[in-house]
Short mmCIF file of C-alpha atoms in Angstrom, two decimals:
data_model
loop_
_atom_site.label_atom_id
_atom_site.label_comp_id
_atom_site.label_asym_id
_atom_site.label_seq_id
_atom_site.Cartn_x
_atom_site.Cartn_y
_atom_site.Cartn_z
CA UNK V 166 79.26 125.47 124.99
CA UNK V 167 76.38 126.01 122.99
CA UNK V 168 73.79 123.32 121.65
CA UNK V 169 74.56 124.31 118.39
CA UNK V 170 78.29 123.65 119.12
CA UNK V 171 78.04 120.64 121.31
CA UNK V 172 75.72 119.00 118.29
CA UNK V 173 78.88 120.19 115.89
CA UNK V 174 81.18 118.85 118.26
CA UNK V 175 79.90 115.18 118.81
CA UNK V 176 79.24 115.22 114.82
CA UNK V 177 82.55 115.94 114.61
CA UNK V 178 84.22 112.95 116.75
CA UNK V 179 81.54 110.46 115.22
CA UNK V 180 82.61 111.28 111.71
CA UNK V 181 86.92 111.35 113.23
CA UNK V 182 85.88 107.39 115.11
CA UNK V 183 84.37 106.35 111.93
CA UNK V 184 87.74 107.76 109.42
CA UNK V 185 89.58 106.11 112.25
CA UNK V 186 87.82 103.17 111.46
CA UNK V 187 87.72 102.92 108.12
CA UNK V 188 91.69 103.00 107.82
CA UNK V 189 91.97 100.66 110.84
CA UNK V 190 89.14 97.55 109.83
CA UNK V 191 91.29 97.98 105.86
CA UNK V 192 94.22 96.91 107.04
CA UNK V 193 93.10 94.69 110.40
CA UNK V 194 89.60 93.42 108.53
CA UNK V 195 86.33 94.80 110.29
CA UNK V 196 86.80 91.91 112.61
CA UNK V 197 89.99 93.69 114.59
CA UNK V 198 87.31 96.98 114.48
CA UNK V 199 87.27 97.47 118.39
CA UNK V 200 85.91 100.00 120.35
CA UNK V 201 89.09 99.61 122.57
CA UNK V 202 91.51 99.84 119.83
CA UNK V 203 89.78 102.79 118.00
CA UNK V 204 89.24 104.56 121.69
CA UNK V 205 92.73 104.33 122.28
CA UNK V 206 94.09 105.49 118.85
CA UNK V 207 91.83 108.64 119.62
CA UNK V 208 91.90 109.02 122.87
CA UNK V 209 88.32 108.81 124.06
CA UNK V 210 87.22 106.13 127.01
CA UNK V 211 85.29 103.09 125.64
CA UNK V 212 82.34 104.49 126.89
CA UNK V 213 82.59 107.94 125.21
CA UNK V 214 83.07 105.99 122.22
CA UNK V 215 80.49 103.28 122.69
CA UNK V 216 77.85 105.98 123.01
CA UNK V 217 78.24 107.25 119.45
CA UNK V 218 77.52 103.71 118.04
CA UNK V 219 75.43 101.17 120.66
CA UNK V 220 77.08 98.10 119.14
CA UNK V 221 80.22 96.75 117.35
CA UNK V 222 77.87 95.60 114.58
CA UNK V 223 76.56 99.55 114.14
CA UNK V 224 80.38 100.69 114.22
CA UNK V 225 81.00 98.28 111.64
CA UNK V 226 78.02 98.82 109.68
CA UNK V 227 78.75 102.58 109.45
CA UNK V 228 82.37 102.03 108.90
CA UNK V 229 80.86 100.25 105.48
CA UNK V 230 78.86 102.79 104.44
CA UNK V 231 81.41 105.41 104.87
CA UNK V 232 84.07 103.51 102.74
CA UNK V 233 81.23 103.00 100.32
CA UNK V 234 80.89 106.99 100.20
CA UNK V 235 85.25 107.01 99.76
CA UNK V 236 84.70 104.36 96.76
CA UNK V 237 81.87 106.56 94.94
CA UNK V 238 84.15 109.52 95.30
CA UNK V 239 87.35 107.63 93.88
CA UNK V 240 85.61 105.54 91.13
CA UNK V 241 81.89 106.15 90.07
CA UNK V 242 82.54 110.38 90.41
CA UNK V 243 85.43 110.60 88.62
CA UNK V 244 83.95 108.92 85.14
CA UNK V 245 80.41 110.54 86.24
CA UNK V 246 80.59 113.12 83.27
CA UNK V 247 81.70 110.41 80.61
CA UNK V 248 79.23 109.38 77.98
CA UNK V 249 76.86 106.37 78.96
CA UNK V 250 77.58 103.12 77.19
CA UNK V 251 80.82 101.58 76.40
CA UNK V 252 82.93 105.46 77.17
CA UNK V 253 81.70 105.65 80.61
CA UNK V 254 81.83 101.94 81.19
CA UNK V 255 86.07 101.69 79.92
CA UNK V 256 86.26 105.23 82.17
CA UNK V 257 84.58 103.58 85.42
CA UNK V 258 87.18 100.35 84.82
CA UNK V 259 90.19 102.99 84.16
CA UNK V 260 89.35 104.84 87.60
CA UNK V 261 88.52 101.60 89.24
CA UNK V 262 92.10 100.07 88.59
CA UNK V 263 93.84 103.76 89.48
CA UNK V 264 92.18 103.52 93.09
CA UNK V 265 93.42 100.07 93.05
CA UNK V 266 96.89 101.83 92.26
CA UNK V 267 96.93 104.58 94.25
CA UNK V 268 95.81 102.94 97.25
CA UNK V 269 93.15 104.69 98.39
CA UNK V 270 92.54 102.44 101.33
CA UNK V 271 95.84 101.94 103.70
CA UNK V 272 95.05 98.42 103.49
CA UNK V 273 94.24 98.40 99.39
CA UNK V 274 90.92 97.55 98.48
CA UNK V 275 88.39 98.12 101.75
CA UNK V 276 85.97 96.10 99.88
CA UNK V 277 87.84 92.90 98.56
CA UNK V 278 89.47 92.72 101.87
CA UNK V 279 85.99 92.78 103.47
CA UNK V 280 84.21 90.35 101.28
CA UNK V 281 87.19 87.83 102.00
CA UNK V 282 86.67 88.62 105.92
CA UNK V 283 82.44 88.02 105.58
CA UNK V 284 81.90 86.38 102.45
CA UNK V 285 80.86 83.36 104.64
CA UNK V 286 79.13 84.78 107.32
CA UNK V 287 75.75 85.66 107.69
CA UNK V 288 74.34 89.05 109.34
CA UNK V 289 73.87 92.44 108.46
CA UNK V 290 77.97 92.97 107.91
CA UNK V 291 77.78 90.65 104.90
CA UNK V 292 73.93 91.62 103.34
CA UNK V 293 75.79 95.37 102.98
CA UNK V 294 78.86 94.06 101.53
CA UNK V 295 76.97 91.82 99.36
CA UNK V 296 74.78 94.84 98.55
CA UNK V 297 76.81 97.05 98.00
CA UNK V 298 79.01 94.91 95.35
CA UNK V 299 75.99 93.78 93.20
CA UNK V 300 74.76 97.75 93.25
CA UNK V 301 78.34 98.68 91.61
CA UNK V 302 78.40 95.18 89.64
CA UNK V 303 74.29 96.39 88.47
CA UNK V 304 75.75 99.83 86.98
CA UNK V 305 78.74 98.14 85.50
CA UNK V 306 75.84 96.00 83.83
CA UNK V 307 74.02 99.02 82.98
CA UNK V 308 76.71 100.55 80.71
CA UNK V 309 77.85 97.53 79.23
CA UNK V 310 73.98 96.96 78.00
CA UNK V 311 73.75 100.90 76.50
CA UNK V 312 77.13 99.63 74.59
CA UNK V 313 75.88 96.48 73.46
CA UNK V 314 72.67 98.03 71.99
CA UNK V 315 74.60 101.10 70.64
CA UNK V 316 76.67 99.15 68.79
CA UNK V 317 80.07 100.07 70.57
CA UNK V 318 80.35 96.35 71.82
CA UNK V 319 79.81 93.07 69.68
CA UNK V 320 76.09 92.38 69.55
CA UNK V 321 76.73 88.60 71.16
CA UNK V 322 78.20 90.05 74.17
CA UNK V 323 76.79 89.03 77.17
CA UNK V 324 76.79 91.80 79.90
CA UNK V 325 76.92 89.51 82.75
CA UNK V 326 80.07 87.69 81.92
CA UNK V 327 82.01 91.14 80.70
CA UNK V 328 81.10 92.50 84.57
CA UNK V 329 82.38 88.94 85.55
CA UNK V 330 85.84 89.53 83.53
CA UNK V 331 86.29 92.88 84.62
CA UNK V 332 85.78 92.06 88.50
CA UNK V 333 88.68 88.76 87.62
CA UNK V 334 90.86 91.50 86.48
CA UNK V 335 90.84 94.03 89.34
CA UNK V 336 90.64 90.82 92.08
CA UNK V 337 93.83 90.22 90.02
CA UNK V 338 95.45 93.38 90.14
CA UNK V 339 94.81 94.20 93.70
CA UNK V 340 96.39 90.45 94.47
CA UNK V 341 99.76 91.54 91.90
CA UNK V 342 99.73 94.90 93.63
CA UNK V 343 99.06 94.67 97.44
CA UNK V 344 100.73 90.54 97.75
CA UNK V 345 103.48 90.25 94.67
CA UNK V 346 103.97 93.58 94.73
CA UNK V 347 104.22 93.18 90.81
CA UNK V 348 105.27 96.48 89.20
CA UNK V 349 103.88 95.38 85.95
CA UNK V 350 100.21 94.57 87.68
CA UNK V 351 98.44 97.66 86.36
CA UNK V 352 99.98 97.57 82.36
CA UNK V 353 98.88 93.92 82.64
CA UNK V 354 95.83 95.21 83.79
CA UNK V 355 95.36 97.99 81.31
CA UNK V 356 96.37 95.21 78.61
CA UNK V 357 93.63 92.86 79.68
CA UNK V 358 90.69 95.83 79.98
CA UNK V 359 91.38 96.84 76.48
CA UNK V 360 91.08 93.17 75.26
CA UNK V 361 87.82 93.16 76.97
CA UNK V 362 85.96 96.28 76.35
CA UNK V 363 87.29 95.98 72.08
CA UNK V 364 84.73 98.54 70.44
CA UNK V 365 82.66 96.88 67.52
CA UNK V 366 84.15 97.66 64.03
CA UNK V 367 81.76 99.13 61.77
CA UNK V 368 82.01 99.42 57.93
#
């Protein structure tokens, strides 16, 4: 083989561990993330496999940053060529709740799942969760600002209760969807987004 191929080739099973172990840590938490679980699901030795990561921390640090990558693709990309302000905010909440729907993640939300598992835990797991959700929380707070000073939302709105509503109502849905199993979870959902994101009347 090549060292052109053999550099393909161990990119290639690094990138198949860490898909393994994005679909494994959202159903088991990053917690059940082993290196002998994931080297038996693809059959590799727990040495092959410890070599592409060092540590359990690393595999589940990269594990976060690839379901990060999943999210951006599933949420922020697909309202990416809406109008900034209020349009682009109601479009990120509208592809935010289908992922939630569709379920992107085996396990439903990678993310909530993961912030349940760390949110009281300290280490590098948690600062990138924690990250992570106030970089998506900052651009939610981005767009509802444009709005507000555009005019599309009330003037007295205050940005950083709207992004706190709009998180309630996706914690909520993913708890109707993935526990109740509630088939009216997303019109609910739908229902409570368009009470929240109301576009200022003008005369």
């Amino acid at each position: 083989m090549s060292p052109r191929r053999s550099v393909e080739a161990t990119a290639g099973t690094h990138a198949a561990i860490v898909a393994r172990g994005v679909a494994v840590a959202s159903v088991e938490g990053l917690s059940g993330l082993t290196i002998g679980r994931l080297a038996a699901d693809l059959g590799m030795s727990k040495s092959g496999l410890l070599g592409h990561f060092g540590t359990k921390e690393s595999l589940q640090l990269e594990v976060v940053d690839a379901a990060a990558a999943v999210f951006t693709r599933e949420v922020a990309d697909r309202a990416a060529r809406t109008a900034p302000g209020l349009p682009r905010l109601r479009a990120l909440c509208v592809a935010w709740l289908s992922y939630l729907e569709r379920g992107v993640f085996p396990g439903g939300c990678f993310f909530i799942a993961a912030a349940t598992e760390f949110d009281d835990r300290d280490g590098p797991v948690r600062d990138a969760l924690a990250g992570l959700t106030e970089l998506w929380h900052r651009d939610l707070r981005i767009h509802a600002q444009q709005a507000i000073a555009a005019g599309e939302l009330p003037a007295g709105t205050d940005p950083e209760q709207l992004v706190f509503d709009l998180s309630g109502v996706m914690l909520a849905a993913h708890h109707a969807l993935r526990l109740r199993r509630d088939p009216h979870a997303a019109t609910r959902a739908h229902r409570a987004l368009d009470r929240l994101l109301v576009r200022e009347d003008r005369d």
